[in-house]
Coordinates of C-alpha atoms in Angstrom, one line a residue:
Chain A
X69 CA 21.6 -19.3 -9.5
X70 CA 22.9 -18.5 -6.0
X71 CA 21.7 -14.9 -6.3
X72 CA 18.3 -16.2 -7.5
X73 CA 18.0 -18.4 -4.4
X74 CA 19.2 -15.6 -2.1
X75 CA 16.6 -13.3 -3.7
X76 CA 13.9 -15.8 -3.2
X77 CA 15.0 -16.2 0.4
X78 CA 14.8 -12.4 0.8
X79 CA 11.3 -12.4 -0.7
X80 CA 10.2 -15.2 1.7
X81 CA 11.8 -13.4 4.6
X82 CA 10.2 -10.1 3.6
X83 CA 6.8 -11.8 3.4
X84 CA 7.4 -13.4 6.7
X85 CA 8.4 -10.1 8.3
X86 CA 5.0 -8.6 7.2
X87 CA 3.3 -11.4 9.1
X88 CA 5.6 -11.2 12.1
X89 CA 5.0 -7.5 12.6
X90 CA 1.2 -7.4 12.1
X91 CA 0.7 -4.0 13.7
X92 CA 3.1 -2.3 11.3
X93 CA 1.6 -4.2 8.4
X94 CA -2.0 -3.3 9.4
X95 CA -1.2 0.3 10.0
X96 CA 0.6 0.8 6.7
X97 CA -2.2 -1.0 4.8
X98 CA -4.8 1.1 6.5
X99 CA -3.0 4.3 5.7
X100 CA -2.6 3.2 2.1
X101 CA -6.2 2.3 1.8
X102 CA -7.4 5.5 3.4
X103 CA -5.3 7.5 1.0
X104 CA -5.8 5.6 -2.3
X105 CA -9.2 4.0 -2.2
X106 CA -11.3 7.3 -2.0
X107 CA -9.2 8.9 -4.7
X108 CA -9.6 5.8 -7.0
X109 CA -13.3 5.7 -6.2
X110 CA -13.9 9.3 -7.0
X111 CA -11.8 9.3 -10.2
X112 CA -13.6 6.1 -11.4
X113 CA -17.0 7.7 -10.7
X114 CA -16.0 10.9 -12.3
X115 CA -14.8 9.1 -15.4
X116 CA -18.0 6.9 -15.5
X117 CA -20.3 10.0 -15.3
X118 CA -18.3 11.8 -17.9
X119 CA -18.4 8.8 -20.3
X120 CA -22.2 8.5 -19.8
X121 CA -22.6 12.3 -20.3
X122 CA -20.7 12.2 -23.5
X123 CA -22.5 9.1 -24.7
X124 CA -25.8 10.9 -24.0
X125 CA -24.5 14.0 -25.8
X126 CA -23.5 11.8 -28.7
X127 CA -27.0 10.4 -29.0
X128 CA -28.5 13.9 -28.5
X129 CA -29.2 16.8 -30.9
X130 CA -26.6 18.4 -33.0
X131 CA -27.7 21.9 -32.0
X132 CA -29.5 23.3 -29.0
X133 CA -31.4 26.5 -29.4
X134 CA -32.5 28.6 -26.5
X135 CA -33.7 32.2 -26.2
X136 CA -31.5 34.9 -24.9
X137 CA -32.9 36.6 -21.8
X138 CA -30.7 39.5 -20.8
X139 CA -27.6 37.3 -21.4
X140 CA -29.0 34.2 -19.8
X141 CA -30.7 31.3 -21.5
X142 CA -34.4 32.0 -21.9
X143 CA -37.5 30.3 -23.4
X144 CA -38.1 30.1 -27.2
X145 CA -41.3 30.7 -29.0
X146 CA -42.7 27.5 -30.6
X147 CA -43.0 29.4 -34.0
X148 CA -39.2 29.0 -34.2
X149 CA -39.8 25.3 -34.7
X150 CA -41.1 25.8 -38.3
X151 CA -38.4 28.4 -39.0
X152 CA -35.7 26.0 -37.9
X153 CA -37.3 23.1 -39.7
X154 CA -37.2 25.0 -43.0
X155 CA -33.4 25.6 -42.8
X156 CA -31.6 23.4 -45.4
X157 CA -30.0 20.3 -43.9
X158 CA -32.2 20.2 -40.7
X159 CA -33.8 16.7 -40.4
X160 CA -35.5 16.9 -37.0
X161 CA -36.6 19.6 -34.5
X162 CA -38.1 18.7 -31.1
X163 CA -39.1 21.4 -28.7
X164 CA -38.4 20.6 -25.0
X165 CA -39.8 22.1 -21.8
X166 CA -37.8 21.8 -18.6
X167 CA -38.7 23.0 -15.2
X168 CA -38.1 22.3 -11.5
X169 CA -40.8 20.9 -9.3
X170 CA -41.0 19.5 -5.8
X171 CA -42.1 16.0 -4.8
X172 CA -42.7 16.4 -1.0
X173 CA -39.4 18.0 0.1
X174 CA -37.2 16.7 -2.8
X175 CA -36.6 18.8 -5.9
X176 CA -37.0 17.0 -9.3
X177 CA -36.6 18.0 -12.9
X178 CA -39.8 17.9 -15.0
X179 CA -39.3 17.4 -18.7
X180 CA -41.8 17.4 -21.6
X181 CA -41.2 16.9 -25.3
X182 CA -43.2 18.8 -27.8
X183 CA -44.4 17.6 -31.2
X184 CA -41.5 16.7 -33.5
X185 CA -41.1 18.4 -36.9
X186 CA -38.9 16.7 -39.4
X187 CA -38.4 14.4 -42.4
X188 CA -40.2 11.1 -42.5
X189 CA -38.8 8.6 -39.9
X190 CA -36.2 11.0 -38.5
X191 CA -37.7 10.9 -35.0
X192 CA -37.6 7.1 -34.9
X193 CA -34.0 7.2 -36.0
X194 CA -32.6 10.1 -33.9
X195 CA -34.8 10.2 -30.8
X196 CA -36.7 7.0 -30.2
X197 CA -37.3 7.9 -26.6
X198 CA -40.5 6.9 -24.8
X199 CA -44.0 6.9 -26.2
X200 CA -45.7 10.3 -26.0
X201 CA -47.4 11.0 -22.7
X202 CA -51.0 12.3 -22.6
X203 CA -52.4 15.0 -20.4
X204 CA -52.1 14.2 -16.7
X205 CA -49.6 11.4 -17.3
X206 CA -46.1 11.1 -15.9
X207 CA -43.1 8.8 -16.3
X208 CA -40.9 8.8 -13.2
X209 CA -37.2 8.3 -12.7
X210 CA -36.0 5.1 -11.0
X211 CA -34.5 6.8 -7.9
X212 CA -37.7 8.8 -7.3
X213 CA -39.8 5.7 -7.9
X214 CA -37.7 3.7 -5.4
X215 CA -37.7 6.4 -2.8
X216 CA -41.4 6.9 -2.8
X217 CA -42.4 3.4 -3.7
X218 CA -44.1 4.5 -6.9
X219 CA -45.6 2.0 -9.3
X220 CA -47.3 2.3 -12.6
X221 CA -50.9 3.4 -12.1
X222 CA -50.2 5.2 -8.9
X223 CA -51.3 8.8 -8.4
X224 CA -48.6 11.3 -7.8
X225 CA -48.8 14.9 -6.6
X226 CA -46.3 17.5 -7.8
X227 CA -45.7 20.8 -6.0
X228 CA -45.4 23.5 -8.6
X229 CA -43.7 26.8 -7.7
X230 CA -45.9 29.8 -7.9
X231 CA -45.5 33.4 -7.0
X232 CA -47.2 34.8 -3.9
X233 CA -47.5 33.7 -0.2
X234 CA -48.6 30.2 -1.1
X235 CA -45.3 29.4 -2.9
X236 CA -46.6 26.1 -4.2
X237 CA -49.7 24.8 -5.8
X238 CA -50.3 21.1 -6.1
X239 CA -51.5 19.0 -9.0
X240 CA -52.1 15.3 -9.3
X241 CA -51.0 13.0 -12.1
X242 CA -51.1 9.4 -12.9
X243 CA -47.8 7.5 -13.3
X244 CA -47.9 5.6 -16.6
X245 CA -44.2 4.7 -17.0
X246 CA -40.9 4.4 -15.1
X247 CA -37.6 5.6 -16.5
X248 CA -35.7 2.6 -15.3
X249 CA -34.2 1.0 -18.4
X250 CA -30.8 -0.5 -18.2
X251 CA -29.4 2.2 -20.5
X252 CA -31.0 5.1 -18.7
X253 CA -28.4 7.6 -17.7
X254 CA -27.9 8.3 -14.1
X255 CA -29.5 11.7 -14.2
X256 CA -32.7 10.3 -15.5
X257 CA -33.1 8.6 -12.1
X258 CA -34.4 11.9 -10.6
X259 CA -36.2 13.0 -13.7
X260 CA -40.0 13.2 -14.2
X261 CA -41.4 13.2 -17.7
X262 CA -44.7 14.8 -18.5
X263 CA -46.6 15.9 -21.5
X264 CA -45.5 19.0 -23.2
X265 CA -48.9 20.6 -22.9
X266 CA -49.0 19.9 -19.2
X267 CA -45.6 21.6 -18.7
X268 CA -46.7 24.6 -20.7
X269 CA -49.8 24.8 -18.4
X270 CA -47.8 24.2 -15.2
X271 CA -45.2 26.8 -15.9
X272 CA -47.7 29.2 -17.6
X273 CA -45.6 29.3 -20.7
X274 CA -48.2 28.6 -23.4
X275 CA -46.7 28.7 -26.9
X276 CA -43.1 28.5 -25.5
X277 CA -40.5 25.9 -25.0
X278 CA -37.3 25.9 -22.9
X279 CA -35.2 24.9 -25.9
X280 CA -35.3 23.4 -29.4
X281 CA -33.3 20.2 -30.1
X282 CA -32.1 20.1 -33.7
X283 CA -30.7 17.2 -35.6
X284 CA -28.9 18.0 -38.9
X285 CA -27.6 16.2 -41.9
X286 CA -24.1 15.0 -41.2
X287 CA -21.5 17.6 -42.0
X288 CA -24.0 20.5 -42.2
X289 CA -24.1 21.5 -38.5
X290 CA -21.8 24.5 -38.8
X291 CA -23.5 25.8 -41.9
X292 CA -27.0 25.3 -40.3
X293 CA -25.9 27.0 -37.1
X294 CA -24.7 30.1 -39.1
X295 CA -27.9 30.1 -41.1
X296 CA -30.1 29.8 -38.0
X297 CA -28.2 32.7 -36.3
X298 CA -29.0 34.8 -39.3
X299 CA -32.7 33.7 -39.4
X300 CA -33.4 34.0 -35.7
X301 CA -31.2 37.0 -34.9
X302 CA -29.7 37.9 -31.6
X303 CA -32.7 36.7 -29.6
X304 CA -31.4 33.1 -30.1
X305 CA -28.5 31.3 -28.5
X306 CA -27.3 28.4 -30.6
X307 CA -25.0 25.8 -29.1
X308 CA -23.4 23.2 -31.3
X309 CA -22.1 19.8 -30.1
X310 CA -18.4 20.8 -29.5
X311 CA -19.7 23.7 -27.4
X312 CA -22.0 21.4 -25.4
X313 CA -19.0 19.0 -24.9
X314 CA -16.9 21.9 -23.6
X315 CA -19.6 22.8 -21.0
X316 CA -19.9 19.1 -20.0
X317 CA -16.1 18.8 -19.5
X318 CA -15.9 22.0 -17.7
X319 CA -18.7 21.0 -15.3
X320 CA -17.1 17.7 -14.5
X321 CA -13.6 19.0 -14.2
X322 CA -14.7 21.8 -11.9
X323 CA -16.5 19.4 -9.5
X324 CA -13.8 16.7 -9.9
X325 CA -11.1 19.3 -9.4
X326 CA -12.6 20.7 -6.2
X327 CA -12.8 17.2 -4.9
X328 CA -9.2 16.5 -5.9
X329 CA -7.9 19.6 -4.2
X330 CA -9.6 18.7 -1.0
X331 CA -8.5 15.1 -1.2
X332 CA -4.8 15.9 -2.0
X333 CA -4.8 18.1 1.1
X334 CA -5.9 15.1 3.1
X335 CA -3.5 12.9 1.3
X336 CA -0.5 15.1 2.0
X337 CA -1.4 14.7 5.7
X338 CA -1.3 10.9 5.3
X339 CA 2.2 10.9 4.1
X340 CA 3.9 11.7 7.4
X341 CA 1.6 9.2 9.1
X342 CA 2.6 6.6 6.6
X343 CA 6.2 7.4 6.9
X344 CA 6.1 7.1 10.7
X345 CA 4.1 3.9 10.6
X346 CA 6.6 2.4 8.2
X347 CA 9.2 2.7 10.9
X348 CA 7.0 1.0 13.6
X349 CA 8.7 -1.7 15.5
X350 CA 12.1 -0.2 14.7
X351 CA 13.8 -1.3 17.9
X352 CA 13.0 -4.9 17.3
X353 CA 14.0 -4.5 13.7
X354 CA 17.3 -2.9 14.6
X355 CA 18.1 -5.9 16.8
X356 CA 17.2 -8.3 14.0
X357 CA 19.2 -6.4 11.4
X358 CA 22.2 -6.6 13.8
X359 CA 21.7 -10.4 14.0
X360 CA 21.6 -10.5 10.2
X361 CA 24.8 -8.5 10.1
X362 CA 26.4 -10.8 12.5
X363 CA 25.6 -13.6 10.0
X364 CA 27.6 -11.5 7.5
X365 CA 24.8 -9.5 5.8
X366 CA 25.9 -6.3 4.2
X367 CA 24.1 -2.9 4.4
X368 CA 22.9 -3.2 0.8
X369 CA 21.3 -6.6 1.6
X370 CA 19.5 -5.2 4.6
X371 CA 18.3 -2.3 2.4
X372 CA 17.2 -4.7 -0.3
X373 CA 15.2 -6.7 2.2
X374 CA 13.5 -3.6 3.5
X375 CA 12.9 -2.5 -0.1
X376 CA 11.2 -5.8 -1.0
X377 CA 9.1 -5.5 2.2
X378 CA 8.1 -2.0 1.3
X379 CA 7.3 -2.9 -2.3
X380 CA 5.3 -6.0 -1.2
X381 CA 3.2 -4.1 1.3
X382 CA 2.8 -1.2 -1.2
X383 CA 1.6 -3.5 -4.0
X384 CA -0.7 -5.3 -1.5
X385 CA -2.1 -1.9 -0.3
X386 CA -2.6 -0.5 -3.8
X387 CA -4.2 -3.7 -5.0
X388 CA -6.5 -3.7 -1.9
X389 CA -7.3 -0.1 -2.6
X390 CA -8.4 -1.0 -6.2
X391 CA -10.6 -3.8 -4.9
X392 CA -12.0 -1.6 -2.2
X393 CA -12.7 1.2 -4.7
X394 CA -14.5 -1.3 -7.0
X395 CA -16.5 -2.7 -4.1
X396 CA -17.3 0.8 -3.0
X397 CA -18.6 1.7 -6.5
X398 CA -20.5 -1.5 -7.1
X399 CA -22.0 -2.1 -3.6
X400 CA -21.9 1.4 -2.1
X401 CA -22.5 3.7 -5.1
X402 CA -19.4 5.6 -3.8
X403 CA -21.4 7.1 -0.9
X404 CA -20.6 9.7 0.4
X405 CA -18.1 10.7 -2.3
X406 CA -20.9 10.7 -4.9
X407 CA -22.3 13.9 -3.4
X408 CA -19.1 15.8 -4.5
X409 CA -19.6 14.7 -8.2
X410 CA -23.3 14.3 -8.5
X411 CA -25.4 17.0 -6.9
X412 CA -28.5 15.5 -5.2
X413 CA -26.9 12.1 -4.6
X414 CA -26.8 12.8 -0.9
X415 CA -30.6 13.4 -0.8
X416 CA -31.7 10.6 -3.0
X417 CA -30.1 7.1 -3.5
X418 CA -29.4 7.0 -7.2
X419 CA -28.8 3.3 -7.2
X420 CA -25.9 1.9 -9.2
X421 CA -23.7 4.7 -10.6
X422 CA -21.7 4.5 -13.8
X423 CA -17.9 4.2 -13.3
X424 CA -14.8 3.5 -15.2
X425 CA -11.5 2.7 -13.4
X426 CA -8.9 3.9 -15.9
X427 CA -5.4 2.5 -15.9
X428 CA -3.8 5.9 -15.2
X429 CA -5.2 6.4 -11.7
X430 CA -4.6 2.7 -10.9
X431 CA -1.0 3.0 -11.9
X432 CA -0.7 6.3 -10.0
X433 CA -2.0 4.6 -6.8
X434 CA 0.7 1.9 -7.2
X435 CA 3.4 4.5 -7.7
X436 CA 2.1 6.6 -4.8
X437 CA 2.0 3.5 -2.5
X438 CA 5.5 2.3 -3.4
X439 CA 7.0 5.8 -3.2
X440 CA 5.5 6.7 0.2
X441 CA 6.2 3.3 1.9
X442 CA 9.7 3.1 0.5
X443 CA 10.5 6.7 1.6
X444 CA 9.1 5.9 5.1
X445 CA 11.0 2.6 5.3
X446 CA 14.3 3.7 3.9
X447 CA 15.1 6.0 6.8
X448 CA 14.3 3.3 9.4
X449 CA 16.1 0.7 7.3
X450 CA 19.2 2.9 6.9
X451 CA 19.3 3.6 10.6
X452 CA 19.0 -0.1 11.4
X453 CA 21.5 -1.1 8.7
X454 CA 24.1 1.5 9.7
X455 CA 24.0 0.7 13.4
X456 CA 26.9 -1.2 15.0
X457 CA 25.7 -4.8 15.4
X458 CA 28.2 -5.5 18.1
X459 CA 26.9 -2.7 20.3
X460 CA 23.3 -3.9 19.8
X461 CA 24.0 -7.6 20.3
X462 CA 26.8 -7.6 22.8
X463 CA 25.9 -4.3 24.5
X464 CA 29.5 -3.2 24.4
X465 CA 30.2 -4.6 27.8
X466 CA 31.6 -7.8 29.1
Chain B
X120 CA 42.4 -15.3 1.9
X121 CA 44.2 -18.4 2.9
X122 CA 42.4 -21.7 2.6
X123 CA 40.1 -22.6 5.4
X124 CA 42.4 -25.4 6.4
X125 CA 44.8 -23.0 8.2
X126 CA 45.3 -24.3 11.8
X127 CA 45.1 -20.9 13.4
X128 CA 41.7 -19.4 13.1
X129 CA 42.0 -16.2 15.0
X130 CA 44.6 -14.4 17.0
X131 CA 44.3 -11.1 18.9
X132 CA 47.4 -9.2 19.8
X133 CA 47.5 -6.2 22.2
X134 CA 44.0 -5.2 21.2
X135 CA 41.9 -2.5 22.8
X136 CA 38.4 -1.4 21.9
X137 CA 37.2 2.1 21.6
X138 CA 33.6 2.9 22.7
X139 CA 31.6 6.0 22.0
X140 CA 31.2 8.2 25.1
X141 CA 27.9 8.4 26.8
X142 CA 27.7 12.2 26.3
X143 CA 28.6 14.0 23.1
X144 CA 31.9 15.9 23.4
X145 CA 33.4 13.5 26.0
X146 CA 36.5 11.6 25.0
X147 CA 35.9 8.0 23.7
X148 CA 36.4 5.2 26.1
X149 CA 39.3 2.9 25.2
X150 CA 39.3 -0.5 26.9
X151 CA 42.5 -2.5 26.6
X152 CA 41.9 -6.2 26.4
X153 CA 43.5 -8.5 28.9
X154 CA 45.3 -10.8 28.6
X155 CA 47.2 -9.1 25.8
X156 CA 46.8 -12.0 23.5
X157 CA 44.2 -14.6 22.4
X158 CA 44.4 -17.4 19.9
X159 CA 41.9 -20.0 18.8
X160 CA 43.0 -22.9 16.7
X161 CA 41.1 -25.5 14.8
X162 CA 39.8 -28.3 16.9
X163 CA 40.2 -26.4 20.2
X164 CA 37.8 -24.8 22.6
X165 CA 39.0 -21.6 24.3
X166 CA 37.2 -20.7 27.5
X167 CA 37.0 -17.0 28.5
X168 CA 36.1 -16.4 32.1
X169 CA 35.7 -13.2 34.2
X170 CA 33.3 -11.3 36.2
X171 CA 30.5 -9.1 34.8
X172 CA 32.0 -6.1 33.1
X173 CA 35.4 -7.6 32.7
X174 CA 35.2 -7.5 28.9
X175 CA 34.3 -11.0 27.9
X176 CA 31.7 -9.9 25.3
X177 CA 34.0 -7.3 23.9
X178 CA 36.7 -9.9 23.4
X179 CA 34.2 -12.2 21.7
X180 CA 33.1 -9.3 19.5
X181 CA 36.6 -8.6 18.4
X182 CA 37.4 -12.3 17.8
X183 CA 34.2 -12.8 15.9
X184 CA 35.0 -9.8 13.7
X185 CA 31.9 -7.8 14.8
X186 CA 34.3 -5.1 15.9
X187 CA 37.6 -3.7 14.8
X188 CA 40.1 -2.9 17.5
X189 CA 41.1 0.7 18.3
X190 CA 44.7 -0.6 18.8
X191 CA 46.5 -3.9 18.3
X192 CA 46.1 -6.5 15.6
X193 CA 43.5 -9.2 14.7
X194 CA 44.6 -12.0 12.5
X195 CA 42.0 -14.2 11.0
X196 CA 42.9 -17.4 9.1
X197 CA 46.5 -16.1 9.1
X198 CA 45.6 -12.7 7.6
X199 CA 45.7 -9.3 9.2
X200 CA 42.1 -8.0 9.4
X201 CA 42.4 -5.2 11.9
X202 CA 41.8 -2.4 9.4
X203 CA 39.8 -4.1 6.7
X204 CA 36.5 -2.7 5.5
X205 CA 33.2 -3.6 7.2
X206 CA 32.1 -5.3 3.9
X207 CA 35.2 -7.5 4.0
X208 CA 34.6 -8.4 7.7
X209 CA 31.0 -9.2 6.8
X210 CA 32.1 -11.5 4.1
X211 CA 34.5 -13.3 6.6
X212 CA 31.8 -13.6 9.2
X213 CA 29.4 -15.0 6.5
X214 CA 31.9 -17.6 5.5
X215 CA 33.6 -18.5 8.7
X216 CA 31.9 -17.4 11.9
X217 CA 28.8 -18.5 13.8
X218 CA 27.5 -16.5 16.9
X219 CA 25.5 -17.7 19.8
X220 CA 24.5 -14.6 21.8
X221 CA 24.0 -14.4 25.5
X222 CA 20.4 -13.1 25.1
X223 CA 19.8 -15.6 22.2
X224 CA 18.7 -12.7 19.9
X225 CA 16.1 -14.8 18.2
X226 CA 13.5 -13.2 15.9
X227 CA 10.1 -12.6 17.3
X228 CA 7.3 -14.9 16.1
X229 CA 9.6 -16.9 13.9
X230 CA 9.4 -20.7 14.0
X231 CA 12.4 -22.4 15.5
X232 CA 13.4 -24.2 12.3
X233 CA 13.4 -20.9 10.4
X234 CA 15.5 -19.2 13.0
X235 CA 18.1 -22.0 12.7
X236 CA 18.0 -22.0 8.9
X237 CA 18.2 -18.3 8.5
X238 CA 22.0 -18.1 8.1
X239 CA 21.7 -20.8 5.4
X240 CA 18.9 -19.3 3.5
X241 CA 20.6 -15.9 3.1
X242 CA 23.6 -17.7 1.8
X243 CA 21.6 -19.1 -1.1
X244 CA 21.3 -22.6 0.3
X245 CA 18.1 -24.2 -1.1
X246 CA 15.1 -23.9 1.1
X247 CA 14.5 -27.7 1.7
X248 CA 18.2 -28.2 2.5
X249 CA 18.1 -25.4 5.0
X250 CA 15.0 -26.9 6.6
X251 CA 16.6 -30.3 6.8
X252 CA 19.7 -29.0 8.4
X253 CA 17.7 -27.0 10.9
X254 CA 15.6 -30.1 11.8
X255 CA 18.8 -32.2 12.2
X256 CA 20.4 -29.7 14.5
X257 CA 17.3 -29.2 16.6
X258 CA 16.8 -32.9 16.8
X259 CA 20.4 -33.3 18.1
X260 CA 19.5 -30.7 20.7
X261 CA 16.5 -32.7 21.9
X262 CA 13.9 -30.4 20.2
X263 CA 12.1 -33.0 18.0
X264 CA 8.5 -31.8 17.5
X265 CA 9.3 -28.3 18.6
X266 CA 10.6 -27.1 15.2
X267 CA 7.5 -25.2 14.3
X268 CA 7.1 -23.5 17.6
X269 CA 7.6 -19.8 17.5
X270 CA 10.1 -18.0 19.6
X271 CA 7.5 -16.9 22.2
X272 CA 6.3 -20.5 22.6
X273 CA 9.7 -21.8 23.6
X274 CA 11.1 -21.8 27.1
X275 CA 14.3 -19.9 27.9
X276 CA 16.3 -23.1 27.7
X277 CA 14.8 -24.0 24.3
X278 CA 15.5 -20.6 23.0
X279 CA 19.1 -21.0 24.0
X280 CA 19.3 -24.3 22.2
X281 CA 17.8 -22.7 19.1
X282 CA 20.4 -19.9 19.3
X283 CA 23.2 -22.5 19.5
X284 CA 21.8 -24.5 16.6
X285 CA 21.6 -21.3 14.6
X286 CA 25.3 -20.5 15.3
X287 CA 26.3 -24.0 14.0
X288 CA 23.9 -24.2 11.1
X289 CA 26.2 -23.1 8.4
X290 CA 29.1 -25.2 9.7
X291 CA 31.3 -22.2 10.6
X292 CA 35.1 -22.5 11.2
X293 CA 34.8 -20.4 14.3
X294 CA 31.9 -20.7 16.8
X295 CA 31.7 -17.7 19.2
X296 CA 29.3 -18.5 22.1
X297 CA 28.5 -16.1 24.9
X298 CA 27.2 -18.0 28.0
X299 CA 25.7 -20.9 25.9
X300 CA 24.7 -22.9 29.0
X301 CA 23.3 -20.0 31.1
X302 CA 19.7 -21.2 30.9
X303 CA 20.2 -24.9 30.1
X304 CA 19.1 -27.8 32.4
X305 CA 21.6 -30.5 32.9
X306 CA 20.2 -32.7 30.1
X307 CA 20.1 -29.8 27.6
X308 CA 23.6 -28.7 28.7
X309 CA 24.9 -32.1 27.9
X310 CA 23.3 -32.0 24.4
X311 CA 24.8 -28.6 23.7
X312 CA 28.2 -29.7 24.9
X313 CA 28.0 -32.8 22.7
X314 CA 27.2 -30.7 19.7
X315 CA 30.1 -28.4 20.4
X316 CA 32.4 -31.4 20.8
X317 CA 31.2 -32.6 17.5
X318 CA 32.2 -29.3 16.0
X319 CA 35.6 -29.5 17.5
X320 CA 36.0 -33.0 15.9
X321 CA 35.1 -31.7 12.5
X322 CA 37.9 -29.1 12.8
X323 CA 36.1 -26.0 13.9
X324 CA 37.3 -23.8 16.8
X325 CA 35.1 -22.7 19.6
X326 CA 35.5 -19.6 21.7
X327 CA 33.2 -19.6 24.7
X328 CA 32.6 -17.0 27.4
X329 CA 31.1 -18.8 30.4
X330 CA 31.2 -19.3 34.1
X331 CA 30.0 -22.8 33.7
X332 CA 32.5 -25.4 35.0
X333 CA 31.3 -28.0 32.5
X334 CA 33.4 -26.4 29.9
X335 CA 36.6 -26.6 31.8
X336 CA 37.4 -30.2 30.9
X337 CA 36.8 -29.5 27.2
X338 CA 38.9 -26.3 27.1
X339 CA 42.4 -26.4 25.5
X340 CA 43.0 -23.0 27.0
X341 CA 41.3 -20.8 29.6
X342 CA 41.6 -17.1 29.9
X343 CA 40.5 -15.3 33.1
X344 CA 40.0 -11.7 32.5
X345 CA 39.8 -10.8 36.2
X346 CA 43.3 -11.9 37.0
X347 CA 44.8 -11.9 33.5
X348 CA 45.7 -15.6 33.9
X349 CA 46.1 -17.8 30.9
X350 CA 46.2 -21.5 31.4
X351 CA 46.6 -24.4 29.0
X352 CA 48.8 -24.7 25.9

């Protein structure tokens, strides 16, 4: 009972000390926020993007077939559509054309879907997508539409890369749709959809597609992949879903890893700053500890008080970092960190980005905050607690 | 430990205090305490006088168990405590000693009532009781309405009264006060003296280092460290 009351008194006193030494409190909180909030924000964004990518992958084709152009992915002839469709177990094949265009000075991805080949109703089931676009029609991603103020019915001019001194030729289209549904993945924000025929025309690849998207009967993917390899020969590259997942993971991990390394370097610099700032106001604290010892406090009680203070400020700092990270993601789209994880984000505001704040980084930020503040405070606390109270309070002179 | 009813609270015999040298490698400074003996009993006020640097505060530190002597003996409540562990001295101070320091040593930005209640709160006394006791003591020292003022908002004299109230808050057996009237106006000084007299009536002992003549009539014994004179019983 008495220990409980003493502990409550210690907690009250620790909270009071945080208020009484505002400079120290503010500096430590600022250091904790500067260290933990960007890391939490970036990790949450990375996790959100990864989740969305994997969800898109899940809803996407089972196999992706491209040509092999001297070891790099190349275009595929449209005749392969029929060959692939004939393979036992294939339910749907959709050719897709993908290319880069410029809208003013911003790059965009232009995508067109070719005629689907498959069993009755398969397209509706597997790839509902948008209604087919006619010649000269475009559907524009939300970020591009926002950036250029594009509305349905507007005319839009695309710069198409060509060889020669001109570098670009221009072609006008009519915007008939916007890719701004609530479920649209973030990368569709900078996407432009056109008709397949227009893309073939623009990129001068008549009778070709960038890739074939293939949906299979469940459980037949591997068998179909092997069969298609045999049918199409070495000119085809076939990626199944596990392989695509591996590429996705590798891409995210590489970008996230590069960010993490840079950030950990900055974080390691924050540790001595935090350790020093934890000892701010030490001379006043030494005097106060000496007074407490004159009341009969023991060193362990002084250390316990300091520990409660450190843990309180660390928990407050980590909690604030979580709140700040969420606010940064919701209201600030993690700018400018998003550029590390989402190429193009610095050029075009992508709007609200997907995020998921997992418990592991949150827990890690609490552990980090407690460890660093406690390490910083324990030296100061020990020095204060071990000092001779008589010398501090009485000066050792009469 | 003997029961707290022991008549003799503290006795110092032939004590000297060792101080660390200013420079590393120099020999420590050992200051013998004069006069050779000091005793404080229950219900008595012992006044220590002497010029600056004569060792008044050192004597108070030894009597209040903040320091251990380099030589000599300290007996507290009838027990030899010259060589006991710091933890044991802490426990004795917690239970039996209250300090009022010359420079008050109040905590920055802390309300007056909390400064006074601090020794109680860390002893596990319930919060409300601690606050009531602090209010009562501050009221008796003429500080009604100033309980919530922070240290910086109090005058020097008020800070001194808070420091005295803090020393008395836990009802110590021995009150050690270093110049408790140095900054007090006549009215405040009267209130402080009244409170110390009340302590004496309740059986506590008071050891005061002061130049103030108002303590002289109250003192059972006076020690002058300049001329090694002891007067009184």
